[in-house]
């Protein structure tokens, strides 16, 4: 195989080291789940986090707090720390998406999965129906099953060009006890960024059926090809009044371990209804360092993000290029958002789940498709948020396992 030119990558916002100059040994030394869940000979492409070093403003904010020994309770400082997160969120939503809202409608939390569970508990009862796009982020499925709610699937179907949903599928499935719609936009794992028309169709359903909408928008900054994210609560005041938006800086700025996110309630009345069922102390608050990092991410780190997006789009394009040229029997649409590719391996006619096949034969750990939908054992989710050299090795291994006689033709250059 021809040598691959190393991607120069982003400047890392003035830090001397290249944020994309990564080695497997250095990544494994971090001790995180992604690089330490499997053996040293397995390349991980599963959990949704990036391998890149964080932006300088984030690192500096953390080091300032560490330097001062600032490990106190952020929620007991007159709510000043949490207010900074809420204000940063409000400013960012208007600047990036044209959505005007208020800091008083924001609740800082440690974990968005916990926020999803809490929202289901607050606005439904055991046995009530929850509409969920499938395949779905596994904790969403778990949130329905673990709270003894009833899953009403809304399929994301491949129409030959992208994954779409058809609300006609829900006919006959909805009843008076259908209470909640969980929306993930951009959608995980298919990578769809929904259009205004698609979102309006869901909004009309929510109004007609008097649904609460839990809108996970954590990947909203990670969008390609001129597409634009539309916050669901921004569609209309009527929609805002039934929408809980959950998001954080963790995906876009690579700080998931710092445990800080936000819940935005479309109206004060909606927040009050939630608070009656879920006391604030039950959810807790953001981590102190996570609060500092989130504010730095949302207010000072967009130059870093812009460079990362250029790299991610090139990585996405490389994944699609290899699949289409070397493995055309694998179906994959270029994700419009996220750094995750949803791969359909059914035409390979494997005699085992795709995850097991590529783990055992290729030494690559994908996210197992069956975790997103029990019917998707012959699918897998690939995380391409790594350096180009590591991504090339992952792709080489996938090709070699699926086509033992194949040799992947490397591109001669890799632009950021």
Short mmCIF file of C-alpha atoms in Angstrom, two decimals:
data_model
loop_
_atom_site.label_atom_id
_atom_site.label_comp_id
_atom_site.label_asym_id
_atom_site.label_seq_id
_atom_site.Cartn_x
_atom_site.Cartn_y
_atom_site.Cartn_z
CA UNK A 1 0.00 0.00 0.00
CA UNK A 2 1.31 3.45 -0.89
CA UNK A 3 2.35 5.70 1.95
CA UNK A 4 -0.29 8.11 3.19
CA UNK A 5 0.73 11.71 3.68
CA UNK A 6 0.06 12.83 7.24
CA UNK A 7 -2.78 15.29 7.63
CA UNK A 8 -1.47 18.60 8.88
CA UNK A 9 -4.71 19.14 10.79
CA UNK A 10 -5.76 22.23 12.71
CA UNK A 11 -3.42 24.57 14.50
CA UNK A 12 -5.06 23.62 17.80
CA UNK A 13 -5.80 27.30 18.38
CA UNK A 14 -2.19 28.41 18.80
CA UNK A 15 -0.98 25.50 20.89
CA UNK A 16 2.36 24.24 19.62
CA UNK A 17 1.39 20.58 19.40
CA UNK A 18 -0.76 19.40 16.50
CA UNK A 19 -4.18 18.40 17.78
CA UNK A 20 -4.37 15.68 15.13
CA UNK A 21 -0.85 14.28 15.49
CA UNK A 22 -2.00 11.14 17.27
CA UNK A 23 -0.41 7.80 18.01
CA UNK A 24 -2.15 4.67 19.21
CA UNK A 25 0.20 4.41 22.19
CA UNK A 26 -0.56 7.96 23.30
CA UNK A 27 -4.29 7.43 22.95
CA UNK A 28 -4.19 4.18 24.93
CA UNK A 29 -2.25 5.92 27.69
CA UNK A 30 -5.19 8.26 28.35
CA UNK A 31 -7.08 5.50 30.11
CA UNK A 32 -10.48 6.35 28.61
CA UNK A 33 -13.09 3.78 27.63
CA UNK A 34 -12.64 4.17 23.90
CA UNK A 35 -9.00 3.09 23.82
CA UNK A 36 -9.04 0.67 26.74
CA UNK A 37 -12.19 -1.43 26.35
CA UNK A 38 -10.61 -3.93 23.95
CA UNK A 39 -7.17 -5.40 23.48
CA UNK A 40 -4.22 -3.35 22.30
CA UNK A 41 -4.45 -4.96 18.87
CA UNK A 42 -8.03 -3.75 18.30
CA UNK A 43 -8.64 -0.33 16.76
CA UNK A 44 -11.69 1.27 18.41
CA UNK A 45 -14.25 3.08 16.26
CA UNK A 46 -17.24 2.85 18.55
CA UNK A 47 -18.00 5.25 21.42
CA UNK A 48 -18.95 8.75 20.20
CA UNK A 49 -16.04 10.89 21.25
CA UNK A 50 -13.18 12.42 19.28
CA UNK A 51 -9.53 11.57 19.70
CA UNK A 52 -8.33 15.16 19.28
CA UNK A 53 -6.82 17.35 22.00
CA UNK A 54 -9.22 20.03 23.16
CA UNK A 55 -9.08 23.71 22.25
CA UNK A 56 -6.65 25.91 24.12
CA UNK A 57 -9.34 28.07 25.81
CA UNK A 58 -10.88 24.93 27.30
CA UNK A 59 -7.55 23.58 28.51
CA UNK A 60 -6.64 26.96 29.97
CA UNK A 61 -9.96 27.30 31.79
CA UNK A 62 -9.44 23.90 33.39
CA UNK A 63 -5.86 24.66 34.36
CA UNK A 64 -6.85 28.00 35.90
CA UNK A 65 -9.35 26.24 38.14
CA UNK A 66 -6.82 23.53 39.02
CA UNK A 67 -4.16 26.14 39.70
CA UNK A 68 -6.45 27.85 42.20
CA UNK A 69 -7.53 24.59 43.78
CA UNK A 70 -11.09 25.52 42.83
CA UNK A 71 -12.96 22.30 43.57
CA UNK A 72 -15.91 23.75 45.49
CA UNK A 73 -19.62 23.44 44.85
CA UNK A 74 -20.45 25.52 41.76
CA UNK A 75 -24.17 25.43 42.47
CA UNK A 76 -23.71 27.14 45.84
CA UNK A 77 -22.00 30.28 44.54
CA UNK A 78 -25.21 32.27 44.20
CA UNK A 79 -25.83 30.20 41.07
CA UNK A 80 -23.19 32.35 39.36
CA UNK A 81 -21.38 29.43 37.75
CA UNK A 82 -24.54 27.82 36.43
CA UNK A 83 -25.84 31.16 35.21
CA UNK A 84 -22.66 31.54 33.14
CA UNK A 85 -23.47 28.25 31.39
CA UNK A 86 -27.08 29.29 30.79
CA UNK A 87 -26.04 32.66 29.38
CA UNK A 88 -23.41 31.06 27.17
CA UNK A 89 -26.06 28.66 25.85
CA UNK A 90 -28.53 31.46 25.11
CA UNK A 91 -25.91 33.57 23.35
CA UNK A 92 -24.76 30.62 21.27
CA UNK A 93 -28.25 29.56 20.21
CA UNK A 94 -29.00 33.03 18.86
CA UNK A 95 -25.60 33.49 17.19
CA UNK A 96 -25.47 30.08 15.48
CA UNK A 97 -29.11 29.24 14.90
CA UNK A 98 -31.07 32.47 15.20
CA UNK A 99 -32.99 31.10 18.18
CA UNK A 100 -33.77 33.67 20.88
CA UNK A 101 -34.48 32.33 24.33
CA UNK A 102 -33.84 33.09 28.00
CA UNK A 103 -31.33 31.92 30.58
CA UNK A 104 -34.15 31.49 33.12
CA UNK A 105 -35.42 28.54 31.08
CA UNK A 106 -32.11 26.64 31.32
CA UNK A 107 -31.26 24.01 33.92
CA UNK A 108 -27.66 22.83 34.17
CA UNK A 109 -27.27 19.07 34.59
CA UNK A 110 -24.45 16.56 34.71
CA UNK A 111 -25.74 14.05 32.19
CA UNK A 112 -28.14 14.18 29.24
CA UNK A 113 -29.13 10.52 29.51
CA UNK A 114 -30.15 11.21 33.10
CA UNK A 115 -32.08 14.24 31.84
CA UNK A 116 -33.89 12.04 29.31
CA UNK A 117 -34.90 9.54 32.00
CA UNK A 118 -36.06 12.37 34.26
CA UNK A 119 -38.15 13.94 31.49
CA UNK A 120 -39.87 10.63 30.77
CA UNK A 121 -40.63 10.17 34.46
CA UNK A 122 -41.94 13.74 34.74
CA UNK A 123 -44.32 13.69 31.80
CA UNK A 124 -45.59 10.12 31.54
CA UNK A 125 -46.65 7.10 33.57
CA UNK A 126 -45.79 3.40 33.31
CA UNK A 127 -47.50 1.94 30.26
CA UNK A 128 -47.62 5.25 28.39
CA UNK A 129 -46.34 5.37 24.83
CA UNK A 130 -43.06 6.99 23.76
CA UNK A 131 -42.34 7.56 20.07
CA UNK A 132 -38.71 6.98 19.18
CA UNK A 133 -36.96 7.06 15.81
CA UNK A 134 -35.29 3.72 15.14
CA UNK A 135 -32.46 2.82 15.00
CA UNK A 136 -31.82 4.88 18.09
CA UNK A 137 -29.03 5.83 20.47
CA UNK A 138 -29.10 2.86 22.91
CA UNK A 139 -29.76 4.83 26.12
CA UNK A 140 -32.95 6.21 24.52
CA UNK A 141 -34.26 2.68 24.09
CA UNK A 142 -33.18 1.91 27.63
CA UNK A 143 -34.95 5.02 28.95
CA UNK A 144 -38.24 3.70 27.63
CA UNK A 145 -37.80 0.11 28.75
CA UNK A 146 -36.32 0.88 32.19
CA UNK A 147 -39.16 3.23 33.09
CA UNK A 148 -41.77 0.68 31.97
CA UNK A 149 -43.02 2.88 29.15
CA UNK A 150 -44.18 1.49 25.82
CA UNK A 151 -41.90 1.95 22.80
CA UNK A 152 -43.61 3.16 19.63
CA UNK A 153 -40.97 2.91 16.89
CA UNK A 154 -40.74 5.37 14.01
CA UNK A 155 -38.45 3.77 11.45
CA UNK A 156 -35.62 5.62 9.73
CA UNK A 157 -35.80 3.93 6.31
CA UNK A 158 -33.22 3.99 3.54
CA UNK A 159 -34.86 5.58 0.48
CA UNK A 160 -31.77 5.04 -1.68
CA UNK A 161 -30.29 8.47 -0.99
CA UNK A 162 -30.65 8.98 2.75
CA UNK A 163 -32.58 7.80 5.79
CA UNK A 164 -36.09 9.21 6.12
CA UNK A 165 -39.16 8.66 8.29
CA UNK A 166 -42.78 8.35 7.26
CA UNK A 167 -45.34 9.37 9.88
CA UNK A 168 -47.93 7.21 8.12
CA UNK A 169 -46.15 4.28 9.76
CA UNK A 170 -47.56 5.43 13.10
CA UNK A 171 -51.15 5.07 11.97
CA UNK A 172 -52.94 2.70 14.30
CA UNK A 173 -50.07 2.70 16.82
CA UNK A 174 -50.89 5.91 18.67
CA UNK A 175 -53.54 6.17 21.35
CA UNK A 176 -54.66 8.42 24.18
CA UNK A 177 -51.72 7.22 26.28
CA UNK A 178 -49.05 8.27 23.78
CA UNK A 179 -47.29 11.00 25.76
CA UNK A 180 -43.77 11.67 24.49
CA UNK A 181 -41.74 12.00 21.30
CA UNK A 182 -37.97 11.60 21.60
CA UNK A 183 -36.23 13.42 18.76
CA UNK A 184 -32.51 13.18 18.04
CA UNK A 185 -31.35 15.84 15.56
CA UNK A 186 -28.79 15.40 14.07
CA UNK A 187 -29.88 11.79 14.24
CA UNK A 188 -27.68 9.18 15.87
CA UNK A 189 -26.78 6.77 14.27
CA UNK A 190 -27.90 7.66 10.71
CA UNK A 191 -26.32 11.12 10.63
CA UNK A 192 -29.42 12.83 9.22
CA UNK A 193 -29.90 16.58 9.75
CA UNK A 194 -33.63 17.04 9.45
CA UNK A 195 -35.10 19.68 7.17
CA UNK A 196 -37.61 22.28 8.29
CA UNK A 197 -40.37 20.37 6.51
CA UNK A 198 -39.48 17.16 8.34
CA UNK A 199 -39.39 18.95 11.69
CA UNK A 200 -42.69 20.68 10.99
CA UNK A 201 -44.31 17.33 10.29
CA UNK A 202 -43.16 16.12 13.71
CA UNK A 203 -44.30 19.39 15.27
CA UNK A 204 -47.79 19.00 13.81
CA UNK A 205 -47.93 15.47 15.20
CA UNK A 206 -46.84 16.71 18.63
CA UNK A 207 -49.53 19.39 18.67
CA UNK A 208 -52.26 17.09 17.35
CA UNK A 209 -51.46 14.42 19.93
CA UNK A 210 -50.51 16.81 22.76
CA UNK A 211 -47.04 15.28 23.09
CA UNK A 212 -44.06 16.41 25.10
CA UNK A 213 -40.96 16.45 22.89
CA UNK A 214 -37.53 15.60 24.26
CA UNK A 215 -35.18 16.98 21.61
CA UNK A 216 -31.58 15.81 21.87
CA UNK A 217 -29.50 18.29 19.86
CA UNK A 218 -26.06 17.41 21.18
CA UNK A 219 -24.54 17.06 17.68
CA UNK A 220 -25.96 20.36 16.40
CA UNK A 221 -22.55 21.96 15.79
CA UNK A 222 -21.27 18.97 13.80
CA UNK A 223 -22.90 19.55 10.42
CA UNK A 224 -21.51 19.41 6.86
CA UNK A 225 -22.20 20.54 3.33
CA UNK A 226 -23.92 23.84 4.01
CA UNK A 227 -26.78 22.27 5.94
CA UNK A 228 -28.20 24.11 8.90
CA UNK A 229 -29.42 22.87 12.24
CA UNK A 230 -32.88 24.05 13.26
CA UNK A 231 -33.62 23.88 17.00
CA UNK A 232 -36.97 22.16 17.40
CA UNK A 233 -38.18 24.64 20.02
CA UNK A 234 -37.52 27.50 17.60
CA UNK A 235 -40.25 26.35 15.17
CA UNK A 236 -43.05 28.19 16.95
CA UNK A 237 -44.14 29.33 20.42
CA UNK A 238 -46.62 26.46 20.48
CA UNK A 239 -43.87 23.95 19.89
CA UNK A 240 -41.53 25.61 22.39
CA UNK A 241 -44.18 25.19 25.08
CA UNK A 242 -44.00 21.39 24.78
CA UNK A 243 -40.27 20.94 24.04
CA UNK A 244 -37.38 20.10 26.35
CA UNK A 245 -34.10 20.61 24.49
CA UNK A 246 -31.14 18.72 25.87
CA UNK A 247 -27.62 19.47 24.70
CA UNK A 248 -24.06 20.13 25.79
CA UNK A 249 -20.61 21.06 24.52
CA UNK A 250 -19.33 17.55 25.07
CA UNK A 251 -19.61 16.16 21.52
CA UNK A 252 -18.56 19.24 19.57
CA UNK A 253 -15.65 20.14 21.85
CA UNK A 254 -14.64 16.67 23.04
CA UNK A 255 -15.17 17.01 26.77
CA UNK A 256 -17.62 14.19 27.66
CA UNK A 257 -15.78 13.22 30.83
CA UNK A 258 -16.34 16.64 32.40
CA UNK A 259 -20.06 16.00 32.99
CA UNK A 260 -21.93 19.18 32.13
CA UNK A 261 -24.98 19.73 29.96
CA UNK A 262 -28.19 21.72 29.82
CA UNK A 263 -31.92 21.17 29.72
CA UNK A 264 -33.85 23.99 28.09
CA UNK A 265 -37.57 24.23 28.80
CA UNK A 266 -39.57 26.02 26.14
CA UNK A 267 -41.63 27.94 28.71
CA UNK A 268 -41.54 28.68 32.43
CA UNK A 269 -44.78 26.71 32.81
CA UNK A 270 -43.15 23.62 31.27
CA UNK A 271 -40.19 23.97 33.64
CA UNK A 272 -42.56 24.25 36.61
CA UNK A 273 -44.40 21.09 35.55
CA UNK A 274 -41.08 19.27 35.37
CA UNK A 275 -39.95 20.58 38.77
CA UNK A 276 -43.13 19.33 40.46
CA UNK A 277 -42.23 15.77 39.50
CA UNK A 278 -38.42 15.91 39.50
CA UNK A 279 -36.85 17.94 42.33
CA UNK A 280 -33.69 19.76 41.26
CA UNK A 281 -31.58 17.88 43.79
CA UNK A 282 -32.55 14.60 42.17
CA UNK A 283 -30.70 15.63 39.01
CA UNK A 284 -27.83 17.44 40.67
CA UNK A 285 -25.73 19.91 38.72
CA UNK A 286 -22.78 20.16 36.40
CA UNK A 287 -19.25 19.32 37.42
CA UNK A 288 -17.29 22.43 38.41
CA UNK A 289 -14.54 21.85 35.88
CA UNK A 290 -17.18 20.90 33.33
CA UNK A 291 -18.93 24.22 33.85
CA UNK A 292 -15.70 26.14 33.27
CA UNK A 293 -14.91 24.04 30.20
CA UNK A 294 -18.41 24.43 28.77
CA UNK A 295 -18.36 28.21 29.05
CA UNK A 296 -14.91 28.31 27.42
CA UNK A 297 -16.10 25.99 24.65
CA UNK A 298 -19.26 27.91 23.83
CA UNK A 299 -17.72 31.38 24.06
CA UNK A 300 -14.07 31.07 22.98
CA UNK A 301 -13.43 27.88 21.01
CA UNK A 302 -15.20 28.19 17.66
CA UNK A 303 -11.95 28.70 15.72
CA UNK A 304 -10.86 25.25 16.90
CA UNK A 305 -14.26 23.80 16.04
CA UNK A 306 -14.14 25.26 12.53
CA UNK A 307 -10.81 23.52 11.87
CA UNK A 308 -12.07 20.26 13.33
CA UNK A 309 -15.11 20.36 11.06
CA UNK A 310 -12.88 20.67 7.99
CA UNK A 311 -10.96 17.59 9.12
CA UNK A 312 -14.11 15.65 9.97
CA UNK A 313 -15.66 16.35 6.59
CA UNK A 314 -12.51 15.09 4.88
CA UNK A 315 -12.56 11.98 7.08
CA UNK A 316 -16.22 11.40 6.31
CA UNK A 317 -15.53 11.73 2.58
CA UNK A 318 -12.67 9.24 2.85
CA UNK A 319 -14.92 6.67 4.53
CA UNK A 320 -17.51 7.04 1.77
CA UNK A 321 -14.82 6.94 -0.94
CA UNK A 322 -13.38 3.66 0.34
CA UNK A 323 -16.77 2.01 0.81
CA UNK A 324 -17.98 2.97 -2.66
CA UNK A 325 -14.76 2.00 -4.44
CA UNK A 326 -13.65 -1.05 -2.46
CA UNK A 327 -16.78 -2.39 -0.75
CA UNK A 328 -19.80 -1.37 -2.87
CA UNK A 329 -21.88 -4.13 -1.28
CA UNK A 330 -21.80 -2.15 1.97
CA UNK A 331 -24.44 0.58 1.99
CA UNK A 332 -23.59 3.87 3.66
CA UNK A 333 -24.93 7.36 3.06
CA UNK A 334 -22.60 10.24 3.83
CA UNK A 335 -23.75 11.57 7.20
CA UNK A 336 -25.06 15.13 7.03
CA UNK A 337 -24.04 15.64 10.65
CA UNK A 338 -22.17 13.90 13.51
CA UNK A 339 -18.84 12.08 13.07
CA UNK A 340 -20.59 8.72 12.85
CA UNK A 341 -21.24 6.58 9.77
CA UNK A 342 -24.06 4.01 9.79
CA UNK A 343 -22.93 0.98 7.79
CA UNK A 344 -25.29 -1.63 6.34
CA UNK A 345 -23.44 -4.94 5.99
CA UNK A 346 -26.40 -7.13 5.05
CA UNK A 347 -25.18 -7.81 1.52
CA UNK A 348 -22.01 -9.39 2.93
CA UNK A 349 -24.25 -12.21 4.22
CA UNK A 350 -22.16 -12.74 7.32
CA UNK A 351 -22.82 -15.80 9.46
CA UNK A 352 -22.48 -13.79 12.68
CA UNK A 353 -23.32 -10.26 13.88
CA UNK A 354 -21.31 -7.63 12.03
CA UNK A 355 -19.73 -6.34 15.23
CA UNK A 356 -18.36 -9.77 16.08
CA UNK A 357 -17.15 -10.37 12.52
CA UNK A 358 -15.15 -7.17 12.26
CA UNK A 359 -13.88 -7.41 15.82
CA UNK A 360 -12.64 -10.99 15.31
CA UNK A 361 -11.53 -10.81 11.67
CA UNK A 362 -10.43 -7.19 11.32
CA UNK A 363 -9.42 -6.12 14.81
CA UNK A 364 -11.81 -3.15 14.57
CA UNK A 365 -14.43 -2.40 17.22
CA UNK A 366 -17.51 -0.76 15.75
CA UNK A 367 -20.65 0.08 17.70
CA UNK A 368 -22.83 -3.00 17.39
CA UNK A 369 -25.89 -2.36 15.26
CA UNK A 370 -28.18 -4.49 17.45
CA UNK A 371 -27.62 -2.03 20.30
CA UNK A 372 -29.45 0.60 18.23
CA UNK A 373 -32.21 -1.74 17.07
CA UNK A 374 -32.55 -5.49 17.68
CA UNK A 375 -33.18 -5.90 13.94
CA UNK A 376 -29.84 -4.28 13.03
CA UNK A 377 -27.29 -6.99 13.90
CA UNK A 378 -25.93 -6.67 10.36
CA UNK A 379 -25.27 -2.96 10.76
CA UNK A 380 -22.53 -1.10 12.56
CA UNK A 381 -21.70 2.48 13.52
CA UNK A 382 -18.22 3.76 12.68
CA UNK A 383 -16.67 6.73 14.50
CA UNK A 384 -14.33 8.55 12.09
CA UNK A 385 -13.22 11.31 14.51
CA UNK A 386 -9.57 10.33 14.63
CA UNK A 387 -6.39 11.12 12.73
CA UNK A 388 -6.22 10.29 9.05
CA UNK A 389 -3.44 7.69 9.52
CA UNK A 390 -5.46 5.83 12.17
CA UNK A 391 -8.60 6.09 10.05
CA UNK A 392 -6.70 4.63 7.08
CA UNK A 393 -5.66 1.66 9.22
CA UNK A 394 -9.27 1.12 10.30
CA UNK A 395 -10.46 1.21 6.70
CA UNK A 396 -7.66 -1.10 5.55
CA UNK A 397 -8.70 -3.65 8.13
CA UNK A 398 -12.38 -3.44 7.23
CA UNK A 399 -11.60 -3.95 3.55
CA UNK A 400 -9.21 -6.82 4.24
CA UNK A 401 -11.79 -8.62 6.37
CA UNK A 402 -14.67 -8.12 3.96
CA UNK A 403 -12.54 -8.80 0.86
CA UNK A 404 -9.55 -10.90 1.92
CA UNK A 405 -7.81 -10.50 -1.46
CA UNK A 406 -8.28 -6.73 -1.65
CA UNK A 407 -5.59 -4.09 -1.23
CA UNK A 408 -6.81 -0.63 -0.29
CA UNK A 409 -5.51 2.09 -2.57
CA UNK A 410 -4.44 4.97 -0.39
CA UNK A 411 -4.90 8.53 -1.42
CA UNK A 412 -1.63 10.36 -1.88
CA UNK A 413 -2.61 13.35 0.19
CA UNK A 414 -5.06 14.08 2.96
CA UNK A 415 -6.21 17.63 3.28
CA UNK A 416 -7.56 18.86 6.60
#
